Short mmCIF file of C-alpha atoms in Angstrom, two decimals:
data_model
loop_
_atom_site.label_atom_id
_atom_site.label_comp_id
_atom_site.label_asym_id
_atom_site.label_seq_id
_atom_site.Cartn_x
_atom_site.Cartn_y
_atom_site.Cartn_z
CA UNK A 4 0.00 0.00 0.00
CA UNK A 5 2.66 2.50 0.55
CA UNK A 6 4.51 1.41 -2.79
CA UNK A 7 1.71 2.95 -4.87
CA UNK A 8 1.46 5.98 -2.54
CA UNK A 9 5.02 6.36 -2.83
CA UNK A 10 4.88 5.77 -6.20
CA UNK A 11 2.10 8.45 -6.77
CA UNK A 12 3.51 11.08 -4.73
CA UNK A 13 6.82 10.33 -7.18
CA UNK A 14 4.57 10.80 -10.25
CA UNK A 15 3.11 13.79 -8.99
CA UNK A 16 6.71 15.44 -8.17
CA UNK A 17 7.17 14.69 -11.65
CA UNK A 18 4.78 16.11 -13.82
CA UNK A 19 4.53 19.47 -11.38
CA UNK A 20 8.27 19.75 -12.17
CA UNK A 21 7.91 19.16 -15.78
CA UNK A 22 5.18 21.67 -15.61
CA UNK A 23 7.55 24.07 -13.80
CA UNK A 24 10.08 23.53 -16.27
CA UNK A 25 7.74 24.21 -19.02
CA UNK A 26 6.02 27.29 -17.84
CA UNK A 27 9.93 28.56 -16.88
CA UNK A 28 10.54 27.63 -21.04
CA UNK A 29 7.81 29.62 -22.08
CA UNK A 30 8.63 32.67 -20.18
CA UNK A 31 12.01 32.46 -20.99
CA UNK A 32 11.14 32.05 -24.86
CA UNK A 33 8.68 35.43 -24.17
CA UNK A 34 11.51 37.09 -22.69
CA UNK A 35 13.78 36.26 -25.63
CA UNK A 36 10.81 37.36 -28.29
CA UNK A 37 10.48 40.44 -26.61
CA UNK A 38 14.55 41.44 -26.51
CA UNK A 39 14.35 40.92 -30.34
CA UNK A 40 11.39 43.13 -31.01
CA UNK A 41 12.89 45.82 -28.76
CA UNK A 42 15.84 44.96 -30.82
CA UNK A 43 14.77 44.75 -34.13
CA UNK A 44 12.54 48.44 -33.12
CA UNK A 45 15.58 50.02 -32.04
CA UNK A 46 17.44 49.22 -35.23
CA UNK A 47 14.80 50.75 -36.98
CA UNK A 48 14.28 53.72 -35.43
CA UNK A 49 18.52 53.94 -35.59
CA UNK A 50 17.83 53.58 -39.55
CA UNK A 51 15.67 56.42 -39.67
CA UNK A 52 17.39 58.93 -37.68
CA UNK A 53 20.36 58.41 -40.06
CA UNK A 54 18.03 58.28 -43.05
CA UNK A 55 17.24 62.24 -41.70
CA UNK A 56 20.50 62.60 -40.93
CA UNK A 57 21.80 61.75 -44.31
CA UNK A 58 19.13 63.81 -45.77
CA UNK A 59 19.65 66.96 -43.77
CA UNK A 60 23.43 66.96 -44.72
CA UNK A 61 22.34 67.01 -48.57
CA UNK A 62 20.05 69.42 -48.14
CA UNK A 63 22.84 71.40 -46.58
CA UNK A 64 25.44 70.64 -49.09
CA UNK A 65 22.83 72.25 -52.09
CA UNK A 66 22.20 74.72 -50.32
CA UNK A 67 26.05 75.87 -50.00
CA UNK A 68 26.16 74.66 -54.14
CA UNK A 69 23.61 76.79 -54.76
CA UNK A 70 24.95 80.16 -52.98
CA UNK A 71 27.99 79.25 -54.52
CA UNK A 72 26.04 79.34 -57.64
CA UNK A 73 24.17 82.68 -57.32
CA UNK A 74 27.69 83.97 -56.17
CA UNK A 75 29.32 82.87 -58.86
CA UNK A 76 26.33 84.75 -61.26
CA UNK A 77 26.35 87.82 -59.70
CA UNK A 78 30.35 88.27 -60.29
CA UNK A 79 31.01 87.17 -56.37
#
C-alpha cells in the first residue's frame, strides 16, 4: 500500500516539475521574443534617424552649391 502511494507522490513530483520547467521555457522564450522586437525596433528607429540625418546633410550641401552658384552669377 505504501509502494503505490510512494509511487504516486513520485509521479506527482514529476509532472509538477515538468510543468515548472515548461512554464519557466515559455517565459524564458517570451523574454527572448520580446529582446528581439525591442531589438529589431531600435534598429529601426537607428535607420531612420540616419536616413534624416543623411538627408539633412544634402540638403545642406545644395544649399552651400547653390549660394555658390548665385555667387558665382552675380560676379562674387
Amino acid at each position: 500500500m505504501f509502494g503505490i502511494g510512494k509511487k504516486l507522490a513520485e509521479e506527482a513530483t514529476q509532472q509538477a516539475e515538468s510543468a515548472a520547467q515548461a512554464a519557466v521555457n515559455t517565459v524564458g522564450q517570451t523574454v527572448q521574443q520580446t529582446v528581439e522586437q525591442a531589438k529589431d525596433a531600435g534598429q529601426k528607429v537607428l535607420d531612420e534617424v540616419y536616413k534624416v540625418a543623411e538627408t539633412g546633410e544634402k540638403a545642406v550641401k545644395n544649399v552651400a552649391n547653390q549660394a555658390t552658384s548665385w555667387g558665382k552669377s552675380f560676379g562674387q
